[in-house]
Amino acid sequence: MARASPTKVAPDLHTYTKIIGSFCSMGQLDFAFAGFGLILKKGFRVNAIVINQLLNGLCDAKRMGEAMDVLLRRMPEFGCTPNVVNYNTLLKGFCNEKRAQEALELLRMMADDGGGSCPPDVVAYNTVINGFFREGQLDKAYGLFHEMLDRGILPDVVTYTTVVDGLCKAGAVSRAKGVLQEMIHKGVKPNINTYNCLINGYCTSGQWEEVVRILKEMSTQGQRPNVVTCNLLLDYLCKNRNSTEARKIFDSMIGKGIQPDVTTYSILLNGYASKGDLADMHDLLDLMVADSISPNHQTFT
């Protein structure tokens, strides 16, 4: 394209942005920065979109120091003001590296900016809250959730689901239940992922009666179980040596339009194996093959 111009269509900023993004996704950062150099050489005005491609590449390569330098120093030098997407890219990069505290410091920088040029949004808070939960820092995650509310940033379904999931995984299922109730009270409708997180929490803590209650509540909120829901129920029942009831749920899935996956079959196979029900195992394997579900390592184990 470049050699054919000006008589043909010449590459523009959008062309270079696509190429840079492709190189970054391939981990070829040297070529990506070479493409960025061509943008400067051609005299195109740099924007936040093209630089975000580089930020993504640097974060994927775990080069967070360089990403911070591009965001805070190089972008202003190019006359390009960082936007919330650029900041969120780095927040995600830090959290992926289990560096949620550094992500929090960057979030504070956004929130405390005197000019208010780039205040954090709900995505920024969701990212850092999730980062703290993944690192097992329950109090910091929950505290940041309340800080978000104090700053007047309205949580969305992703926020609430993240908090419910994090609390459940930390064994604080009662607090998670309270968050769900608050969510509904605030007019944010839980989705199937929200309910699955709570069901997993109750199953892990052995509260089957609460699982049944949540399933009924799901129905009143217009949410239908999916394959993840069924797998959670099957796993609980099989671990409690109730493969007969688990099989009833398995058989009812098709009637409800829920397609079992390889995890579904593997869970039930494990339930049969723990009881030594070899005939049922072989029948289920035949059904699995007929259903064109390929076994994985878990299945063979």
Coordinates of C-alpha atoms in Angstrom, one line a residue:
M1 CA 0.0 0.0 0.0
A2 CA 2.8 2.4 0.9
R3 CA 4.7 1.8 -2.3
A4 CA 1.6 2.1 -4.4
S5 CA 0.6 5.5 -3.0
P6 CA -0.3 8.2 -3.9
T7 CA -2.0 6.8 -7.1
K8 CA -3.5 4.0 -5.0
V9 CA -5.1 4.0 -1.5
A10 CA -2.4 4.8 1.0
P11 CA -2.3 3.3 4.5
D12 CA -3.9 5.6 7.1
L13 CA -3.8 5.8 10.9
H14 CA -6.5 3.1 11.1
T15 CA -4.4 0.8 8.9
Y16 CA -1.3 1.1 11.2
T17 CA -3.4 0.7 14.3
K18 CA -4.7 -2.6 13.0
I19 CA -1.2 -3.8 12.2
I20 CA 0.2 -2.7 15.6
G21 CA -2.7 -4.5 17.3
S22 CA -2.0 -7.7 15.4
F23 CA 1.7 -7.6 16.2
C24 CA 0.9 -7.0 19.9
S25 CA -1.5 -9.9 20.0
M26 CA 1.3 -12.1 18.5
G27 CA 3.8 -10.9 21.2
Q28 CA 5.9 -9.2 18.5
L29 CA 6.4 -5.9 20.3
D30 CA 9.5 -4.9 18.3
F31 CA 7.4 -4.9 15.1
A32 CA 4.6 -3.2 16.9
F33 CA 6.8 -0.3 18.0
A34 CA 8.3 -0.2 14.5
G35 CA 4.8 0.4 13.2
F36 CA 4.3 3.1 15.8
G37 CA 7.5 4.7 14.6
L38 CA 6.1 4.8 11.0
I39 CA 3.0 6.6 12.3
L40 CA 5.2 9.3 13.8
K41 CA 7.4 9.4 10.6
K42 CA 4.3 9.8 8.4
G43 CA 3.1 12.7 10.6
F44 CA -0.1 11.2 11.8
R45 CA -1.5 12.6 15.0
V46 CA -1.2 9.9 17.7
N47 CA -4.4 9.0 19.5
A48 CA -5.3 7.0 22.6
I49 CA -6.6 4.1 20.5
V50 CA -3.3 3.3 18.8
I51 CA -1.4 3.7 22.0
N52 CA -3.8 1.4 23.8
Q53 CA -2.7 -1.4 21.4
L54 CA 0.9 -0.9 22.7
L55 CA -0.3 -0.8 26.3
N56 CA -2.1 -4.1 25.8
G57 CA 1.0 -5.7 24.3
L58 CA 3.3 -4.4 27.1
C59 CA 0.9 -5.7 29.8
D60 CA 0.6 -9.1 28.1
A61 CA 4.4 -9.3 28.0
K62 CA 4.4 -8.4 31.8
R63 CA 6.4 -5.2 31.0
M64 CA 4.3 -3.1 33.4
G65 CA 7.1 -0.6 34.1
E66 CA 7.3 0.3 30.4
A67 CA 3.5 0.4 30.2
M68 CA 3.4 2.9 33.0
D69 CA 6.0 5.0 31.3
V70 CA 4.0 5.1 28.1
L71 CA 0.8 6.0 30.0
L72 CA 2.2 8.7 32.3
R73 CA 5.1 10.2 30.4
R74 CA 5.1 9.3 26.7
M75 CA 1.4 9.9 26.0
P76 CA 1.5 13.6 27.2
E77 CA 4.7 14.1 25.2
F78 CA 2.8 13.1 22.1
G79 CA 0.0 15.5 23.0
C80 CA -2.3 12.6 23.8
T81 CA -4.3 12.7 27.0
P82 CA -4.7 9.2 28.5
N83 CA -8.4 8.1 28.8
V84 CA -10.1 5.7 31.1
V85 CA -9.6 2.8 28.7
N86 CA -5.9 3.3 28.8
Y87 CA -5.9 3.4 32.6
N88 CA -8.2 0.3 32.7
T89 CA -5.7 -1.6 30.5
L90 CA -3.0 -1.1 33.0
L91 CA -5.2 -1.9 36.0
K92 CA -6.1 -5.2 34.3
G93 CA -2.4 -5.8 33.6
F94 CA -1.4 -5.3 37.2
C95 CA -4.2 -7.5 38.5
N96 CA -3.3 -10.2 36.1
E97 CA 0.2 -10.2 37.6
K98 CA -1.3 -10.4 41.1
R99 CA -0.2 -6.8 41.8
A100 CA -3.5 -5.5 43.0
Q101 CA -1.9 -3.1 45.4
E102 CA -0.2 -1.3 42.6
A103 CA -3.4 -1.3 40.6
L104 CA -5.1 0.4 43.6
E105 CA -2.4 3.1 43.7
L106 CA -3.1 3.8 40.0
L107 CA -6.8 3.8 40.7
R108 CA -6.2 6.3 43.5
M109 CA -4.2 8.5 41.1
M110 CA -7.2 8.5 38.8
A111 CA -9.7 9.2 41.6
D112 CA -7.6 11.9 43.3
D113 CA -6.6 13.8 40.1
G114 CA -7.2 17.4 40.9
G115 CA -8.3 18.2 37.4
G116 CA -10.7 15.3 37.2
S117 CA -9.6 14.6 33.7
C118 CA -9.9 10.8 33.9
P119 CA -11.9 9.6 36.9
P120 CA -12.2 5.9 37.4
D121 CA -15.4 4.2 36.1
V122 CA -17.2 1.1 37.2
V123 CA -14.9 -1.1 35.0
A124 CA -11.9 0.3 36.8
Y125 CA -13.3 -0.5 40.2
N126 CA -14.5 -4.0 39.1
T127 CA -11.0 -4.8 37.9
V128 CA -9.3 -3.9 41.1
I129 CA -11.9 -5.4 43.4
N130 CA -11.6 -8.7 41.4
G131 CA -7.8 -8.5 41.7
F132 CA -7.9 -8.3 45.5
F133 CA -10.4 -11.2 45.7
R134 CA -8.1 -13.3 43.5
E135 CA -5.2 -12.6 45.8
G136 CA -7.3 -13.5 48.8
Q137 CA -7.4 -10.0 50.2
L138 CA -11.0 -10.0 51.2
D139 CA -11.1 -6.9 53.4
K140 CA -9.4 -4.7 50.8
A141 CA -11.7 -5.9 48.1
Y142 CA -14.8 -5.4 50.2
G143 CA -13.5 -2.0 51.4
L144 CA -13.0 -0.9 47.8
F145 CA -16.5 -2.0 47.0
H146 CA -17.8 0.4 49.7
E147 CA -15.5 3.1 48.6
M148 CA -17.0 2.8 45.1
L149 CA -20.4 3.4 46.6
D150 CA -19.2 6.4 48.7
R151 CA -17.8 8.0 45.5
G152 CA -21.2 7.7 43.9
I153 CA -20.2 5.1 41.3
L154 CA -23.1 2.8 40.8
P155 CA -22.1 -0.9 40.8
D156 CA -23.4 -3.0 37.9
V157 CA -24.2 -6.7 37.7
V158 CA -20.4 -7.5 37.2
T159 CA -19.5 -5.7 40.4
Y160 CA -22.0 -7.5 42.5
T161 CA -21.3 -10.8 40.9
T162 CA -17.5 -10.3 41.6
V163 CA -18.2 -9.5 45.2
V164 CA -20.6 -12.4 45.7
D165 CA -18.1 -14.8 44.1
G166 CA -15.2 -13.5 46.1
L167 CA -17.1 -13.7 49.4
C168 CA -18.3 -17.2 48.7
K169 CA -14.8 -18.4 47.8
A170 CA -13.6 -17.0 51.1
G171 CA -16.3 -18.9 53.0
A172 CA -18.3 -15.8 53.8
V173 CA -21.5 -17.0 52.2
S174 CA -23.8 -15.2 54.6
R175 CA -22.2 -11.9 53.6
A176 CA -22.6 -12.8 50.0
K177 CA -26.3 -13.5 50.5
G178 CA -26.6 -10.0 52.0
V179 CA -24.9 -8.5 48.9
L180 CA -27.3 -10.3 46.7
Q181 CA -30.3 -8.9 48.6
E182 CA -28.8 -5.4 48.5
M183 CA -28.3 -5.9 44.7
I184 CA -31.9 -6.7 44.2
H185 CA -33.0 -3.9 46.5
K186 CA -30.9 -1.4 44.4
G187 CA -32.6 -2.5 41.2
V188 CA -29.7 -4.4 39.7
K189 CA -31.0 -7.7 38.4
P190 CA -28.8 -10.7 39.2
N191 CA -27.9 -12.9 36.2
I192 CA -27.2 -16.6 36.1
N193 CA -23.5 -16.1 36.9
T194 CA -24.5 -14.3 40.1
Y195 CA -26.7 -17.2 41.2
N196 CA -24.1 -19.8 40.2
C197 CA -21.5 -18.1 42.4
L198 CA -23.9 -18.3 45.4
I199 CA -24.9 -21.9 44.6
N200 CA -21.2 -22.8 44.5
G201 CA -20.8 -21.2 47.9
Y202 CA -23.7 -23.0 49.5
C203 CA -22.6 -26.3 48.0
T204 CA -19.0 -25.9 49.3
S205 CA -20.3 -25.1 52.8
G206 CA -22.8 -28.1 52.6
Q207 CA -26.0 -26.0 52.8
W208 CA -28.2 -27.9 50.5
E209 CA -31.4 -26.3 51.8
E210 CA -30.1 -22.9 50.8
V211 CA -29.2 -24.3 47.4
V212 CA -32.8 -25.3 46.9
R213 CA -34.0 -21.9 48.1
I214 CA -31.7 -20.1 45.7
L215 CA -33.0 -22.3 42.8
K216 CA -36.5 -21.2 43.6
E217 CA -35.4 -17.5 43.9
M218 CA -33.7 -17.8 40.5
S219 CA -37.0 -18.8 39.0
T220 CA -38.9 -15.8 40.4
Q221 CA -36.1 -13.5 39.0
G222 CA -36.6 -15.0 35.5
Q223 CA -33.3 -16.9 35.5
R224 CA -33.1 -20.5 34.3
P225 CA -30.3 -22.9 35.3
N226 CA -27.6 -23.5 32.8
V227 CA -25.0 -26.3 32.4
V228 CA -22.8 -24.7 35.1
T229 CA -25.7 -24.7 37.5
C230 CA -26.4 -28.3 36.9
N231 CA -22.7 -29.3 37.1
L232 CA -22.5 -27.6 40.6
L233 CA -25.6 -29.6 41.8
L234 CA -24.2 -32.8 40.3
D235 CA -20.8 -32.3 41.9
Y236 CA -22.4 -31.7 45.3
L237 CA -24.6 -34.8 45.1
C238 CA -21.9 -37.1 43.8
K239 CA -19.4 -36.0 46.4
N240 CA -22.1 -36.9 49.0
R241 CA -22.5 -40.3 47.4
N242 CA -26.0 -39.6 46.0
S243 CA -25.4 -40.5 42.4
T244 CA -29.0 -41.7 42.1
E245 CA -30.3 -38.2 42.6
A246 CA -27.5 -36.8 40.5
R247 CA -28.6 -39.0 37.6
K248 CA -32.2 -37.7 37.9
I249 CA -30.9 -34.2 37.4
F250 CA -28.7 -35.3 34.5
D251 CA -31.7 -37.0 32.8
S252 CA -33.8 -33.9 33.3
M253 CA -31.3 -31.6 31.7
I254 CA -32.1 -32.5 28.1
G255 CA -35.8 -32.0 28.8
K256 CA -35.0 -28.5 30.0
G257 CA -32.9 -27.7 26.9
I258 CA -29.6 -27.9 28.8
Q259 CA -26.9 -29.7 26.9
P260 CA -24.5 -31.7 29.1
D261 CA -20.8 -31.0 28.5
V262 CA -17.7 -33.1 29.2
T263 CA -17.6 -31.8 32.8
T264 CA -21.1 -33.0 33.4
Y265 CA -20.3 -36.5 32.3
S266 CA -17.0 -36.5 34.2
I267 CA -18.7 -35.5 37.4
L268 CA -21.3 -38.2 37.2
L269 CA -18.7 -40.8 36.2
N270 CA -16.8 -39.9 39.3
G271 CA -19.9 -40.3 41.3
Y272 CA -20.4 -43.8 40.0
A273 CA -16.8 -44.7 40.4
S274 CA -16.7 -43.7 44.0
K275 CA -19.5 -46.2 44.6
G276 CA -18.1 -48.9 42.4
D277 CA -21.1 -48.7 40.0
L278 CA -19.1 -50.0 37.0
A279 CA -22.2 -51.0 34.9
D280 CA -23.6 -47.4 35.3
M281 CA -20.2 -46.0 34.3
H282 CA -20.1 -48.0 31.1
D283 CA -23.7 -47.1 30.2
L284 CA -22.9 -43.4 30.8
L285 CA -19.7 -43.7 28.7
D286 CA -21.8 -45.1 25.8
L287 CA -24.2 -42.3 26.2
M288 CA -21.3 -39.8 26.1
V289 CA -20.0 -41.2 22.9
A290 CA -23.5 -41.2 21.4
D291 CA -23.7 -37.5 22.4
S292 CA -20.4 -36.8 20.5
I293 CA -18.8 -35.6 23.7
S294 CA -15.0 -36.2 23.6
P295 CA -13.6 -37.4 27.0
N296 CA -10.8 -35.3 28.6
H297 CA -8.2 -36.0 31.2
Q298 CA -10.7 -35.6 34.0
T299 CA -13.0 -38.2 32.4
F300 CA -10.2 -40.8 32.1
T301 CA -9.0 -40.1 35.7

